[in-house]
């Protein structure tokens, strides 16, 4: 290294034009992130095409049940975005986020089921001639909903189920608070890496086991059903309702994408990627690392809850199996296959894998007779998915999203011990441990 | 002159082994200090305690004009009080550009909420540019720091420390793996930095320490063996015995 002319005591850099310092900062958000615009346009185009092809508003090319599948897929894309933020960007492999997704669904499901049952009960009591008293109505609702678990009392946790606004607040508050408390306990004691993943699995498993009990107040393994019927809209056909929910899901995904893209593109994104790559160093820069993790854990739990609250009315039913640990593992697999550390990668992974998955498990894929055995895809799909996951991990750590780098010709130098792509960041050599 | 950092009666044991043993140490607001000592003397452990990475068993560590205690504060809080640390190996965020690295280090609010709303303004970018130029990285702002050479990463980390504007800088073995020319530049830099802040340098290399031309503290088995000018301590019989005599 040679001494520079202006400041003899420092080394000089190579020759080349000096860029104006503010060049990066002054460009608009969209100009710096062209993928956001492309994504939003693609989502809008997709929404319009599905609407035109739907039974309710178009030519009927797409069946109502497939519109629901697509709407649900958009919700899964939204929860995958949350997963990508916490895992792909911040390096926290949570294997419990589908619990927050399901809790969001349960909370909205409570109102749907209560209000719908209320309508039925009021109508039934009106047959008797005399107007029903509020007590009679409540009693009727409780018997209707909880008869299956041998109870006729409305549990305390259903106190707000009569009110959509209150239950909407709970749909965000319950998963948010759970994430806040769990995260506070875990991050405060600096649980990281695989231990944190195991802890999140334990959380979702514990919650599922609790909900499986009949006296959990949420109908045990029966779960909540009939969620596709919107209260007050009993006469409206599912053809219409399915498209409305599809729109709402598309809107939520679009807004979620925009918000998260702005979060990760700024200094905040820089801090969380730094935490992923070397959290000790970030601490010595003065950043409260645990605070960031808690913030992200809670934020992503709330996003997952929103996605779940939109998903389950389209699915029509929710039960504790939805909180099975495997559900959260799938979520991680989608994001890994799509390409973590880039938002569109998460969306691609979730959409592709969940759609292909529902195709394989629908029984429509022809079985392959091998003579000695027959491959039934309903069973073998998981093997295929597992193989795809291993393949992507080993041979394409950037996932499907990594292909876009090839198109753009972004070459990432291959250096030992130094992470350069957004994906292998967490594999970086630990250099700050001395 | 009151001390900026005051350490007294410090002890810490790892599994019964006393790495730091009743250590007392103090440094003024604009002072350069070298710490030398044989391997395992506790130099790095001392820095770990001051920066909050390791909790001592007994003793006190106070810092700043108001002599606030650093014990019980976490690493991030101590860093915000104004203590910067340079690790032996360059630790920059390889996946991010030189600009991003410098912006991360720039003195600014650190809480998640404030950082979410933070946008670089013209003075910030000018400061980033100035810092990068100061360490010869003015033309590399847009490059990923993982692509930089070992030496350039070393300088980037130094620029990041400057961006933090610490009151006390702890530097662990800066000369390791450096060319003689780079060592020369580093000593000049450390001496000039110590004009406006306190700098503590841990170093094995005697020529390097000599060029720093400052007060020297010799650590041995977790406590101070001798303190004074380099010539003074190198004439100390005990020091010669435990440290210099070996080589
Ligand atoms: N976390 C730890 N757990 C157990 N022992 C430790 C730990 N940290 C340091 N030690 C021990 O404490 C002693 C002092 O270590 P320290 O790293 O402070 O020495 P040093 O003076 O920096 O040595 P060097 O010149 O080799 O860097 C050593 O014997 C070391 O093994
Ligand atoms: Mg050491």
XYZ file of C-alpha atoms and ligand atoms in Angstrom:
713
model
C 0.000 0.000 0.000
C 1.311 3.428 -0.898
C 0.733 6.655 0.924
C -1.794 9.047 -0.557
C -0.840 12.585 -1.381
C -3.493 14.383 0.627
C -3.245 12.392 3.827
C 0.133 10.723 3.919
C -0.648 8.537 6.869
C -3.438 6.587 5.199
C -3.377 4.103 2.364
C -4.886 5.091 -0.940
C -7.579 3.301 -2.833
C -7.415 2.435 -6.516
C -7.871 5.025 -9.233
C -11.373 5.786 -10.460
C -14.077 8.400 -10.486
C -15.406 9.474 -7.120
C -19.132 9.007 -6.951
C -21.258 11.781 -5.509
C -21.906 10.726 -1.934
C -25.630 11.296 -1.885
C -26.249 9.434 -5.133
C -27.582 6.419 -3.331
C -29.687 8.205 -0.807
C -31.490 10.658 -3.025
C -32.932 8.162 -5.474
C -36.526 7.227 -4.864
C -37.520 4.059 -3.070
C -38.982 2.471 -6.214
C -35.956 3.381 -8.308
C -33.697 1.664 -5.793
C -35.976 -1.352 -5.562
C -37.319 -2.076 -9.048
C -38.450 -5.517 -7.914
C -41.135 -3.916 -5.727
C -42.795 -2.268 -8.701
C -42.515 -5.439 -10.776
C -44.017 -7.479 -7.961
C -46.931 -5.116 -7.387
C -47.709 -4.969 -11.109
C -47.589 -8.750 -11.365
C -49.869 -9.105 -8.361
C -52.334 -6.589 -9.794
C -52.337 -8.350 -13.157
C -52.865 -11.703 -11.460
C -55.769 -10.311 -9.443
C -57.437 -8.903 -12.553
C -56.984 -12.144 -14.494
C -58.434 -14.253 -11.696
C -61.377 -11.870 -11.334
C -62.118 -12.015 -15.060
C -61.858 -15.794 -15.009
C -63.980 -16.227 -11.860
C -67.555 -17.514 -11.778
C -68.899 -14.487 -9.953
C -67.409 -11.640 -11.958
C -66.240 -13.201 -15.186
C -66.382 -16.020 -17.615
C -66.400 -18.808 -15.052
C -63.181 -20.298 -16.341
C -61.905 -20.765 -12.772
C -64.058 -22.643 -10.297
C -64.987 -21.061 -6.992
C -63.029 -23.642 -5.068
C -59.943 -22.840 -7.119
C -60.425 -19.116 -6.474
C -60.364 -20.040 -2.783
C -57.206 -22.068 -3.288
C -55.563 -19.090 -4.975
C -56.737 -16.728 -2.247
C -55.360 -19.046 0.415
C -52.114 -19.250 -1.508
C -51.794 -15.464 -1.361
C -52.186 -15.673 2.422
C -49.453 -18.294 2.562
C -47.268 -15.949 0.506
C -47.869 -13.246 3.114
C -46.824 -15.468 6.019
C -43.809 -16.548 3.952
C -42.844 -12.870 3.686
C -42.897 -12.680 7.472
C -40.775 -15.824 7.674
C -38.305 -14.370 5.215
C -37.992 -11.196 7.258
C -37.193 -13.033 10.452
C -35.151 -15.881 8.994
C -33.809 -14.724 5.650
C -32.927 -11.222 6.777
C -32.380 -11.481 10.514
C -31.155 -15.087 10.646
C -33.620 -16.172 13.335
C -34.939 -19.577 12.269
C -38.315 -19.520 13.958
C -40.149 -22.800 13.541
C -43.279 -21.576 15.252
C -44.723 -18.869 13.082
C -47.599 -21.004 11.822
C -48.847 -20.952 15.417
C -49.351 -17.199 15.112
C -50.977 -17.756 11.721
C -53.411 -20.257 13.227
C -54.117 -18.057 16.260
C -55.093 -15.238 13.908
C -57.436 -17.703 12.244
C -58.915 -18.865 15.538
C -59.587 -15.320 16.683
C -61.470 -14.357 13.527
C -63.096 -17.788 13.453
C -64.612 -17.157 16.882
C -66.507 -14.140 15.630
C -67.557 -15.858 12.390
C -68.876 -18.864 14.234
C -70.535 -16.918 17.021
C -72.268 -14.369 14.815
C -73.404 -16.987 12.330
C -74.741 -19.240 15.090
C -76.478 -16.242 16.626
C -78.391 -15.695 13.396
C -79.479 -19.301 13.308
C -80.482 -19.351 16.960
C -82.440 -16.100 16.717
C -84.247 -17.394 13.642
C -85.037 -20.700 15.338
C -86.349 -19.031 18.500
C -88.461 -16.631 16.445
C -90.395 -19.658 15.170
C -91.844 -20.040 18.646
C -93.735 -16.775 18.324
C -92.452 -14.948 21.412
C -89.303 -12.807 20.937
C -86.324 -14.537 22.537
C -84.582 -12.965 25.543
C -80.852 -12.228 25.293
C -80.195 -14.963 27.849
C -82.029 -17.481 25.727
C -80.048 -16.424 22.672
C -76.708 -16.694 24.463
C -77.692 -20.036 25.899
C -78.735 -21.256 22.471
C -75.460 -20.147 20.926
C -73.433 -21.824 23.653
C -75.320 -25.088 23.280
C -75.000 -24.986 19.516
C -71.259 -24.302 19.513
C -70.171 -26.344 22.506
C -72.559 -29.265 22.338
C -69.932 -31.285 20.515
C -67.576 -31.041 23.477
C -70.334 -31.754 25.976
C -70.715 -28.263 27.348
C -73.401 -25.645 27.221
C -71.583 -22.687 28.737
C -69.823 -20.027 26.767
C -66.152 -19.981 27.896
C -64.743 -16.701 29.162
C -62.452 -16.376 26.147
C -65.568 -15.991 23.994
C -66.580 -12.807 25.854
C -65.764 -10.613 22.879
C -66.840 -13.047 20.171
C -70.045 -11.101 19.517
C -68.119 -8.091 18.268
C -66.196 -8.062 15.001
C -64.026 -5.026 15.898
C -63.040 -6.513 19.272
C -62.309 -9.908 17.788
C -60.266 -8.254 15.008
C -58.204 -6.516 17.655
C -57.719 -9.850 19.410
C -56.643 -11.449 16.133
C -53.636 -9.127 16.232
C -53.220 -8.738 19.986
C -53.251 -12.392 21.036
C -50.549 -13.623 18.627
C -48.654 -10.348 19.100
C -48.623 -10.655 22.892
C -47.702 -14.315 22.786
C -44.787 -13.486 20.480
C -43.780 -10.587 22.699
C -43.707 -12.694 25.858
C -42.095 -15.724 24.253
C -39.546 -13.563 22.443
C -38.748 -11.572 25.549
C -37.999 -14.713 27.517
C -36.000 -16.348 24.735
C -33.984 -13.386 23.497
C -33.309 -12.001 26.949
C -31.445 -15.187 27.817
C -29.724 -15.005 24.439
C -31.070 -18.241 23.096
C -29.923 -18.430 19.492
C -29.499 -20.784 16.576
C -30.834 -24.294 16.748
C -31.855 -23.902 20.405
C -34.197 -21.097 19.484
C -35.638 -23.169 16.644
C -36.325 -26.019 19.030
C -37.895 -23.658 21.537
C -40.263 -22.275 18.899
C -41.196 -25.832 17.906
C -41.933 -26.579 21.527
C -44.115 -23.477 21.721
C -46.257 -24.425 18.748
C -46.491 -28.040 19.914
C -47.548 -27.024 23.411
C -50.183 -24.700 22.001
C -51.498 -27.404 19.673
C -51.705 -29.936 22.504
C -53.528 -27.430 24.641
C -56.029 -26.668 21.915
C -56.639 -30.373 21.345
C -58.207 -30.558 24.799
C -61.967 -30.273 24.875
C -61.916 -27.811 27.743
C -59.540 -25.413 25.976
C -62.620 -23.351 25.114
C -61.993 -23.685 21.387
C -63.832 -26.962 20.777
C -60.840 -29.258 21.070
C -60.010 -31.290 18.015
C -63.282 -30.263 16.344
C -61.894 -26.802 15.917
C -64.058 -24.067 14.450
C -66.040 -24.748 11.314
C -68.415 -23.139 8.894
C -66.104 -20.153 8.692
C -66.806 -19.637 5.004
C -70.328 -18.400 5.824
C -70.196 -14.700 6.494
C -72.681 -13.521 9.132
C -75.355 -11.289 7.640
C -74.524 -12.465 4.165
C -76.195 -15.838 4.312
C -77.855 -15.324 0.931
C -74.660 -14.271 -0.800
C -73.200 -17.063 -2.867
C -69.745 -18.410 -2.175
C -68.872 -17.457 -5.754
C -68.928 -13.814 -4.699
C -67.470 -14.291 -1.231
C -64.523 -16.235 -2.611
C -63.577 -13.388 -4.939
C -63.931 -10.816 -2.155
C -61.565 -12.767 0.041
C -59.235 -13.245 -2.883
C -59.133 -9.465 -3.321
C -58.582 -8.896 0.372
C -55.741 -11.427 0.365
C -54.146 -9.804 -2.673
C -54.427 -6.392 -1.031
C -52.877 -7.648 2.201
C -50.033 -9.289 0.302
C -49.399 -6.142 -1.744
C -49.414 -3.865 1.295
C -47.315 -6.343 3.267
C -44.775 -6.554 0.491
C -44.529 -2.784 0.199
C -44.132 -2.292 3.949
C -41.543 -5.046 4.336
C -39.623 -3.908 1.272
C -39.316 -0.439 2.768
C -38.311 -1.909 6.141
C -35.527 -4.044 4.689
C -34.240 -1.507 2.197
C -33.282 1.137 4.738
C -30.889 1.276 7.632
C -33.128 -1.061 9.630
C -32.611 -3.746 7.008
C -28.913 -3.135 7.173
C -28.923 -3.587 10.953
C -30.870 -6.847 10.873
C -28.692 -8.347 8.146
C -25.710 -7.364 10.247
C -27.293 -9.133 13.228
C -27.706 -12.235 11.077
C -24.063 -12.182 10.046
C -22.379 -11.200 13.314
C -24.584 -10.196 16.210
C -21.740 -9.706 18.694
C -20.196 -7.074 16.433
C -23.553 -5.303 16.142
C -23.717 -5.120 19.931
C -20.320 -3.483 20.083
C -21.641 -0.880 17.643
C -24.199 0.006 20.298
C -27.332 -1.584 18.842
C -29.671 -3.340 21.301
C -29.655 -6.634 19.394
C -32.224 -8.304 21.644
C -34.579 -5.376 21.168
C -34.346 -5.756 17.407
C -35.020 -9.473 17.600
C -38.021 -8.960 19.835
C -39.350 -6.256 17.549
C -38.989 -8.508 14.506
C -40.413 -11.561 16.214
C -43.513 -9.660 17.277
C -43.932 -7.808 13.984
C -43.692 -10.999 11.954
C -46.071 -12.780 14.337
C -48.644 -10.050 13.714
C -48.165 -10.292 9.945
C -48.609 -14.063 10.224
C -51.788 -13.502 12.244
C -53.208 -11.186 9.572
C -52.467 -13.810 6.942
C -54.148 -16.471 9.074
C -57.185 -14.294 9.714
C -57.679 -14.047 5.943
C -56.806 -17.676 5.245
C -59.206 -19.566 7.467
C -62.459 -17.935 6.320
C -61.443 -19.219 2.878
C -60.528 -22.633 4.210
C -63.817 -22.792 6.133
C -62.398 -24.773 9.037
C -59.584 -24.536 11.556
C -58.494 -27.120 14.083
C -55.458 -27.678 16.323
C -53.731 -29.783 13.661
C -53.023 -26.486 11.935
C -50.559 -25.696 14.736
C -48.655 -28.934 14.325
C -44.901 -28.335 14.403
C -44.604 -29.632 10.845
C -46.656 -26.689 9.533
C -43.993 -24.226 10.621
C -41.282 -26.428 9.171
C -43.068 -26.359 5.813
C -43.047 -22.605 6.012
C -39.272 -22.630 6.373
C -38.984 -25.081 3.472
C -41.027 -22.794 1.192
C -38.822 -19.848 2.001
C -35.640 -21.878 1.537
C -36.786 -23.192 -1.826
C -37.910 -19.751 -2.970
C -34.715 -18.104 -1.790
C -34.349 -16.474 1.583
C -33.108 -12.969 2.046
C -35.178 -11.665 -0.838
C -38.869 -10.958 -0.501
C -39.966 -12.131 -3.927
C -38.128 -15.390 -3.313
C -40.347 -16.111 -0.316
C -43.476 -15.371 -2.342
C -42.354 -17.581 -5.232
C -41.439 -20.419 -2.899
C -44.689 -20.328 -0.950
C -46.878 -20.041 -4.058
C -45.076 -22.698 -6.035
C -44.622 -25.294 -3.330
C -48.062 -24.937 -1.781
C -49.832 -25.081 -5.159
C -47.787 -28.055 -6.351
C -48.353 -29.643 -2.973
C -52.132 -29.314 -3.163
C -52.000 -30.715 -6.708
C -50.021 -33.764 -5.623
C -52.096 -34.401 -2.527
C -55.414 -33.920 -4.360
C -55.067 -37.367 -5.920
C -55.170 -35.949 -9.449
C -51.622 -36.937 -10.254
C -51.467 -40.346 -11.892
C -49.730 -43.014 -9.855
C -46.631 -44.570 -11.308
C -46.698 -48.366 -11.353
C -43.184 -49.734 -10.960
C -44.118 -53.400 -11.025
C -42.824 -54.230 -7.561
C -44.426 -51.139 -6.077
C -46.629 -48.236 -7.072
C -45.827 -44.629 -6.401
C -48.918 -42.951 -5.042
C -48.166 -39.262 -5.101
C -50.412 -38.526 -2.175
C -47.853 -40.398 -0.065
C -44.738 -39.809 -2.069
C -45.115 -36.096 -2.478
C -43.468 -35.493 0.875
C -40.465 -37.526 -0.211
C -40.250 -35.432 -3.353
C -40.512 -32.228 -1.327
C -37.831 -33.428 1.076
C -35.558 -34.267 -1.833
C -36.200 -30.854 -3.393
C -35.342 -29.190 -0.104
C -32.093 -31.100 0.273
C -31.254 -30.443 -3.363
C -31.838 -26.712 -3.050
C -29.875 -26.514 0.192
C -26.898 -28.312 -1.309
C -26.823 -27.092 -4.874
C -28.735 -23.829 -4.992
C -28.512 -22.187 -1.565
C -30.062 -19.049 -3.012
C -33.181 -20.947 -4.032
C -35.311 -20.156 -7.027
C -34.835 -16.454 -6.441
C -31.147 -16.958 -7.133
C -32.006 -17.548 -10.782
C -32.900 -13.867 -11.079
C -29.325 -12.979 -10.263
C -28.208 -15.057 -13.234
C -30.559 -13.130 -15.513
C -29.232 -9.858 -14.220
C -25.684 -11.100 -14.432
C -24.944 -10.371 -10.787
C -21.819 -12.346 -10.188
C -20.998 -13.136 -6.602
C -17.337 -13.903 -6.142
C -16.627 -17.244 -4.597
C -14.574 -16.597 -1.500
C -13.779 -18.872 1.309
C -15.048 -17.846 4.686
C -16.590 -14.678 3.394
C -20.307 -14.476 2.782
C -21.260 -12.385 -0.176
C -24.699 -13.503 -1.204
C -27.658 -12.690 0.965
C -28.098 -16.368 1.673
C -24.885 -17.760 2.959
C -24.495 -14.825 5.295
C -25.203 -16.895 8.329
C -22.530 -19.351 7.326
C -19.944 -16.657 7.528
C -16.760 -17.284 9.364
C -17.093 -16.174 12.937
C -14.525 -13.510 13.309
C -15.522 -11.560 16.344
C -15.327 -14.281 18.885
C -11.947 -13.621 20.331
C -7.033 15.355 35.442
C -9.699 12.867 36.485
C -9.649 9.440 34.969
C -11.928 8.534 32.053
C -11.847 4.830 32.872
C -11.210 3.655 36.405
C -10.893 -0.037 37.163
C -10.217 -1.247 40.674
C -10.006 -4.521 42.538
C -11.151 -6.453 39.494
C -11.150 -10.263 39.636
C -12.635 -12.916 37.409
C -12.263 -16.699 37.429
C -13.032 -19.233 34.742
C -13.690 -22.623 36.297
C -11.555 -21.753 39.287
C -8.756 -20.285 37.180
C -8.104 -16.638 38.003
C -7.750 -14.890 34.660
C -7.901 -11.422 36.271
C -6.640 -11.055 39.808
C -7.307 -7.885 41.787
C -6.515 -5.669 38.804
C -6.533 -1.899 39.085
C -6.065 0.371 36.132
C -6.968 3.894 35.104
C -6.645 6.039 32.022
C -7.211 9.748 31.376
C -9.526 11.358 28.803
C -6.883 11.924 26.124
C -4.232 9.376 26.784
C -2.520 6.644 24.813
C -1.697 3.522 26.771
C -0.078 0.283 25.698
C -0.760 -2.970 27.521
C 1.782 -5.726 27.151
C 2.127 -9.098 28.816
C 2.763 -12.749 28.021
C 0.109 -14.971 26.455
C -2.735 -15.651 28.828
C -1.901 -12.643 31.009
C -5.527 -11.513 30.802
C -5.272 -8.650 28.333
C -8.190 -9.726 26.169
C -10.220 -10.686 29.221
C -9.651 -7.165 30.566
C -11.119 -5.716 27.366
C -13.993 -8.202 27.540
C -14.870 -6.944 30.999
C -14.707 -3.274 30.091
C -16.910 -3.819 27.025
C -19.445 -5.887 28.949
C -18.752 -9.213 27.276
C -17.547 -10.831 30.504
C -18.893 -10.113 33.969
C -16.289 -9.808 36.724
C -16.649 -11.599 40.057
C -15.565 -8.600 42.093
C -14.293 -5.094 41.533
C -15.575 -1.906 39.955
C -15.363 -0.323 36.530
C -16.394 3.307 36.194
C -16.385 5.468 33.110
C -16.871 9.056 32.018
C -17.025 12.444 33.697
C -19.758 11.317 36.055
C -17.957 8.069 36.841
C -20.897 5.845 36.060
C -20.465 2.150 36.708
C -20.269 -0.066 33.626
C -20.981 -3.225 35.564
C -24.478 -4.452 34.915
C -24.686 -2.683 31.554
C -24.867 -4.813 28.439
C -22.449 -4.544 25.503
C -24.685 -2.291 23.453
C -25.271 0.138 26.314
C -21.551 0.376 27.040
C -20.842 0.998 23.372
C -23.386 3.816 23.418
C -21.635 5.335 26.437
C -18.684 5.827 24.113
C -16.414 2.798 24.228
C -15.313 1.433 20.874
C -13.529 -1.837 20.345
C -11.287 -3.034 17.545
C -10.932 -6.762 17.269
C -7.740 -8.456 16.263
C -9.154 -9.731 13.002
C -11.057 -7.305 10.800
C -14.779 -7.680 11.438
C -16.866 -5.840 8.903
C -20.239 -6.853 7.492
C -19.031 -8.580 4.363
C -22.431 -8.879 2.743
C -22.933 -5.108 2.817
C -21.366 -2.221 0.970
C -18.707 0.032 2.405
C -21.335 2.786 2.611
C -23.751 0.526 4.527
C -21.019 -0.472 6.950
C -20.140 3.140 7.646
C -23.774 4.194 8.018
C -24.250 1.402 10.547
C -21.392 2.765 12.599
C -22.277 6.454 12.262
C -23.198 8.103 15.527
C -27.011 8.163 15.481
C -29.954 6.788 17.480
C -29.722 3.018 17.868
C -33.208 1.893 18.931
C -35.343 -0.083 16.438
C -38.053 2.586 16.265
C -35.645 5.414 15.615
C -33.668 3.386 13.081
C -36.854 2.504 11.173
C -37.487 6.151 10.531
C -33.882 7.109 9.923
C -32.954 8.302 6.445
C -29.463 9.429 5.450
C -29.254 13.168 4.976
C -26.647 15.116 3.053
C -24.386 15.679 6.096
C -24.446 11.960 6.887
C -23.434 11.006 3.373
C -20.744 13.676 3.385
C -19.406 12.250 6.628
C -19.408 8.737 5.148
C -17.526 10.015 2.113
C -15.026 11.868 4.281
C -14.422 8.851 6.506
C -13.967 6.565 3.522
C -11.527 8.966 1.935
C -9.637 9.290 5.169
C -8.852 5.566 5.081
C -8.356 5.359 1.332
C -11.694 3.771 0.508
C -13.219 6.819 -1.177
C -13.517 4.983 -4.479
C -14.935 1.813 -3.002
C -18.102 3.081 -1.327
C -20.469 1.038 -3.467
C -18.501 -2.194 -3.232
C -19.444 -5.048 -0.965
C -16.956 -5.014 1.848
C -16.465 -8.770 1.472
C -14.663 -8.033 -1.783
C -12.097 -5.789 -0.130
C -8.582 -6.962 0.619
C -7.619 -7.893 4.152
C -5.864 -4.565 4.640
C -8.786 -2.586 3.239
C -11.165 -4.361 5.606
C -8.848 -3.447 8.451
C -9.067 0.202 7.421
C -12.803 0.020 6.947
C -13.146 -1.230 10.491
C -11.020 1.637 11.716
C -13.220 4.078 9.790
C -16.254 2.490 11.439
C -14.680 3.048 14.841
C -14.060 6.675 13.958
C -17.676 7.001 12.804
C -18.824 5.875 16.258
C -16.878 8.782 17.790
C -15.928 6.844 20.916
C -14.412 8.498 23.978
C -12.360 5.402 24.667
C -10.960 3.095 22.051
C -9.775 -0.407 22.900
C -7.535 -1.952 20.269
C -6.482 -5.594 20.499
C -3.236 -6.486 18.699
C -3.658 -4.143 15.758
C -0.295 -4.930 14.195
C -0.883 -8.655 13.823
C -0.757 -9.620 10.178
C 0.211 -6.164 8.997
C 3.034 -5.229 6.676
C 5.721 -2.909 8.108
C 4.274 -0.018 6.088
C 0.822 -0.653 7.476
C 2.200 -0.828 11.007
C 3.782 2.554 10.463
C 0.450 3.999 9.319
C -1.360 2.388 12.220
C 0.971 3.821 14.866
C 0.642 7.279 13.360
C -3.120 6.901 13.354
C -3.301 5.702 16.962
C -1.058 8.521 18.169
C -3.183 11.124 16.409
C -6.420 9.572 17.661
C -5.165 9.719 21.230
C -5.000 13.502 20.999
C -8.768 13.725 21.229
C -9.690 10.553 23.111
C -8.312 7.755 25.233
C -6.784 4.813 23.382
C -5.722 1.500 24.922
C -3.597 -0.721 22.709
C -2.783 -4.340 23.468
C 0.293 -5.401 21.567
C 3.045 -8.000 21.646
C 5.337 -6.334 19.194
C 7.926 -4.270 21.107
C 8.965 -2.125 18.159
C 5.348 -1.220 17.646
C 4.940 -0.288 21.298
C 8.138 1.745 21.177
C 6.843 3.784 18.263
C 3.647 4.540 20.169
C 5.903 6.316 22.637
C 3.464 6.186 25.526
C 2.971 4.881 29.012
C 3.074 1.083 29.213
C 1.234 -1.269 31.587
C 2.608 -4.777 31.981
C 0.053 -7.441 32.864
C 1.008 -10.786 34.308
C -1.295 -13.479 35.660
C -4.187 -11.093 35.725
C -2.660 -8.179 37.586
C -0.384 -5.216 36.926
C 3.268 -6.106 37.223
C 4.752 -2.763 36.288
C 3.745 0.554 34.779
C 5.695 3.453 33.264
C 7.671 4.286 30.166
C 8.758 1.394 27.981
C 12.358 1.850 29.033
C 11.327 1.923 32.671
C 9.317 -1.304 32.531
C 11.786 -3.188 30.386
C 14.412 -2.594 33.056
C 12.194 -4.017 35.753
C 13.703 -7.316 36.919
C 10.340 -9.023 37.374
C 9.224 -8.013 33.903
C 12.404 -9.323 32.376
C 11.903 -12.513 34.272
C 8.285 -13.290 33.342
C 8.029 -11.792 29.928
C 11.041 -10.525 28.124
C 13.462 -13.055 29.468
C 11.622 -15.872 27.827
C 12.438 -14.879 24.242
N -14.267 -17.581 28.385
C -13.222 -18.179 28.967
N -13.357 -19.377 29.553
C -12.314 -19.980 30.168
N -11.084 -19.452 30.239
C -10.874 -18.263 29.650
C -11.923 -17.562 28.981
N -11.423 -16.401 28.509
C -10.131 -16.397 28.849
N -9.783 -17.494 29.542
C -8.479 -17.788 30.105
O -8.028 -16.652 30.785
C -6.655 -16.455 30.573
C -6.402 -15.078 30.027
O -6.833 -15.039 28.683
P -6.698 -13.758 27.762
O -7.320 -14.103 26.450
O -7.232 -12.599 28.459
O -5.126 -13.617 27.580
P -4.318 -12.574 26.707
O -3.509 -11.786 27.643
O -5.222 -11.828 25.814
O -3.395 -13.548 25.881
P -2.875 -13.410 24.353
O -1.675 -12.572 24.427
O -2.522 -14.835 24.033
O -3.962 -12.890 23.546
C -6.201 -17.570 29.646
O -5.594 -18.573 30.417
C -7.475 -18.071 29.029
O -7.378 -19.441 28.759
Mg -5.580 -11.756 23.668
